mmCIF file of C-alpha atoms in Angstrom:
data_model
loop_
_atom_site.group_PDB
_atom_site.id
_atom_site.type_symbol
_atom_site.label_atom_id
_atom_site.label_comp_id
_atom_site.label_asym_id
_atom_site.label_seq_id
_atom_site.Cartn_x
_atom_site.Cartn_y
_atom_site.Cartn_z
ATOM 1 C CA MET G 1 63.153 65.324 133.616
ATOM 2 C CA ALA G 2 63.113 67.297 130.396
ATOM 3 C CA VAL G 3 59.821 67.693 128.564
ATOM 4 C CA LYS G 4 59.366 68.199 124.827
ATOM 5 C CA SER G 5 56.038 69.685 123.913
ATOM 6 C CA ILE G 6 54.396 70.802 120.702
ATOM 7 C CA GLY G 7 52.647 73.581 122.585
ATOM 8 C CA LYS G 8 52.816 75.651 125.716
ATOM 9 C CA TYR G 9 53.365 73.423 128.754
ATOM 10 C CA GLU G 10 52.426 75.320 131.895
ATOM 11 C CA PHE G 11 50.977 73.871 135.041
ATOM 12 C CA ALA G 12 51.040 74.429 138.766
ATOM 13 C CA PRO G 13 53.406 71.961 140.472
ATOM 14 C CA LYS G 14 51.624 69.351 142.584
ATOM 15 C CA ASP G 15 54.534 69.155 145.048
ATOM 16 C CA GLY G 16 55.017 72.835 145.877
ATOM 17 C CA VAL G 17 55.992 73.892 149.387
ATOM 18 C CA ASP G 18 52.411 75.057 149.980
ATOM 19 C CA LYS G 19 51.230 71.413 149.795
ATOM 20 C CA PHE G 20 53.316 70.265 152.791
ATOM 21 C CA PRO G 21 53.221 71.063 156.518
ATOM 22 C CA ALA G 22 56.939 71.923 156.311
ATOM 23 C CA PRO G 23 59.559 71.997 153.543
ATOM 24 C CA LEU G 24 60.108 68.529 152.090
ATOM 25 C CA LEU G 25 63.744 67.430 152.328
ATOM 26 C CA PHE G 26 65.313 64.283 150.883
ATOM 27 C CA PHE G 27 67.927 62.373 152.928
ATOM 28 C CA GLY G 28 70.143 59.492 151.856
ATOM 29 C CA TRP G 29 72.896 57.532 153.620
ATOM 30 C CA GLU G 30 75.691 56.741 151.183
ATOM 31 C CA ASP G 31 77.066 53.180 151.027
ATOM 32 C CA HIS G 32 74.081 51.700 152.851
ATOM 33 C CA LYS G 33 72.093 49.597 150.427
ATOM 34 C CA MET G 34 69.491 48.740 153.047
ATOM 35 C CA PHE G 35 68.049 52.137 152.034
ATOM 36 C CA CYS G 36 67.704 52.110 148.259
ATOM 37 C CA ALA G 37 66.760 55.763 147.824
ATOM 38 C CA PRO G 38 66.663 58.994 149.797
ATOM 39 C CA PHE G 39 63.777 59.418 152.213
ATOM 40 C CA ALA G 40 61.439 62.384 151.726
ATOM 41 C CA VAL G 41 60.696 64.032 155.065
ATOM 42 C CA PRO G 42 58.876 67.293 155.887
ATOM 43 C CA LEU G 43 60.930 68.981 158.624
ATOM 44 C CA PRO G 44 60.408 72.402 160.173
ATOM 45 C CA PRO G 45 62.970 74.958 158.971
ATOM 46 C CA THR G 46 63.461 76.006 162.616
ATOM 47 C CA MET G 47 64.830 72.563 163.594
ATOM 48 C CA LYS G 48 68.522 72.571 164.537
ATOM 49 C CA PHE G 49 70.643 70.405 162.270
ATOM 50 C CA ALA G 50 71.966 68.440 165.277
ATOM 51 C CA ASP G 51 68.393 67.792 166.461
ATOM 52 C CA MET G 52 67.617 66.342 163.064
ATOM 53 C CA CYS G 53 70.585 63.953 163.288
ATOM 54 C CA HIS G 54 69.857 62.892 166.858
ATOM 55 C CA GLY G 55 66.067 63.247 166.888
ATOM 56 C CA ALA G 56 64.652 62.608 163.403
ATOM 57 C CA PHE G 57 67.300 60.345 161.859
ATOM 58 C CA PRO G 58 66.952 57.498 164.395
ATOM 59 C CA GLY G 59 63.369 57.046 163.198
ATOM 60 C CA ILE G 60 64.495 57.078 159.573
ATOM 61 C CA PHE G 61 67.795 55.177 159.585
ATOM 62 C CA GLY G 62 67.844 53.649 163.078
ATOM 63 C CA ALA G 63 66.888 50.144 161.925
ATOM 64 C CA HIS G 64 70.337 49.770 160.373
ATOM 65 C CA PRO G 65 72.783 47.983 162.719
ATOM 66 C CA GLU G 66 75.506 50.574 162.029
ATOM 67 C CA PHE G 67 73.363 53.603 162.843
ATOM 68 C CA ALA G 68 74.263 53.692 166.557
ATOM 69 C CA ARG G 69 77.959 53.803 165.613
ATOM 70 C CA ILE G 70 77.728 56.989 163.525
ATOM 71 C CA ASP G 71 80.113 59.731 164.598
ATOM 72 C CA TRP G 72 78.240 62.795 163.348
ATOM 73 C CA ASN G 73 81.401 64.904 163.722
ATOM 74 C CA GLN G 74 83.091 62.735 161.074
ATOM 75 C CA ALA G 75 80.138 62.497 158.671
ATOM 76 C CA GLU G 76 80.720 63.806 155.157
ATOM 77 C CA TRP G 77 77.763 65.750 153.785
ATOM 78 C CA PHE G 78 76.581 66.440 150.244
ATOM 79 C CA LYS G 79 73.921 68.915 149.163
ATOM 80 C CA SER G 80 72.555 68.255 145.692
ATOM 81 C CA GLY G 81 75.623 66.121 144.938
ATOM 82 C CA GLN G 82 78.216 68.703 146.022
ATOM 83 C CA PRO G 83 80.381 68.470 149.165
ATOM 84 C CA TRP G 84 78.814 70.575 151.875
ATOM 85 C CA LYS G 85 79.502 71.345 155.550
ATOM 86 C CA PRO G 86 76.425 72.002 157.700
ATOM 87 C CA ASP G 87 76.604 73.862 160.998
ATOM 88 C CA MET G 88 75.145 71.489 163.596
ATOM 89 C CA ASP G 89 74.140 74.385 165.869
ATOM 90 C CA LYS G 90 72.164 76.253 163.190
ATOM 91 C CA THR G 91 68.653 75.564 161.973
ATOM 92 C CA LEU G 92 67.883 73.824 158.717
ATOM 93 C CA ALA G 93 66.927 77.201 157.221
ATOM 94 C CA GLU G 94 70.115 78.842 158.509
ATOM 95 C CA ASN G 95 72.034 76.016 156.820
ATOM 96 C CA GLY G 96 70.375 77.034 153.560
ATOM 97 C CA LEU G 97 68.073 74.030 153.278
ATOM 98 C CA GLY G 98 64.828 74.522 151.455
ATOM 99 C CA HIS G 99 61.978 72.622 149.858
ATOM 100 C CA LYS G 100 63.085 69.538 147.888
ATOM 101 C CA ASP G 101 66.798 69.838 148.662
ATOM 102 C CA VAL G 102 68.640 66.518 148.515
ATOM 103 C CA ILE G 103 71.067 65.857 151.370
ATOM 104 C CA ARG G 104 73.253 62.756 151.473
ATOM 105 C CA PHE G 105 75.796 61.779 154.074
ATOM 106 C CA ARG G 106 78.686 59.330 154.185
ATOM 107 C CA THR G 107 79.978 57.821 157.411
ATOM 108 C CA PRO G 108 83.692 56.976 157.152
ATOM 109 C CA GLY G 109 84.426 53.514 158.509
ATOM 110 C CA LEU G 110 80.813 52.382 158.168
ATOM 111 C CA THR G 111 80.310 50.730 154.796
ATOM 112 C CA GLY G 112 77.002 48.924 155.033
ATOM 113 C CA LEU G 113 76.069 45.454 156.198
ATOM 114 C CA LYS G 114 79.232 43.344 156.230
ATOM 115 C CA GLY G 115 81.003 45.949 154.085
ATOM 116 C CA THR G 116 78.624 45.585 151.141
ATOM 117 C CA ALA G 117 79.530 49.047 149.838
ATOM 118 C CA HIS G 118 82.951 47.761 148.776
#
């Protein structure tokens, strides 16, 4: 958000990487309105991307009835709104993910509860 100030506006950010046990990443599942906004999750940069999908994501998105049907090989990924292709065998850091990055994914063929995304 832009700030207009009549004077100098300098402050230390309250959400810097030094305030978290690991870099804070934001994850959203496109077309699934059961989750209204991306989830903020601190994940270690050494975690493999595939381990995040199969290990961390079930705890985040697993309540959705379509989650078990996700084909991660077909998922479409977006990093900060731009199409992006992660390497499942590389770590989050090796995939270029850092503090406060926003990652969204779309799952072709899965369009939310009873197709609510359409």
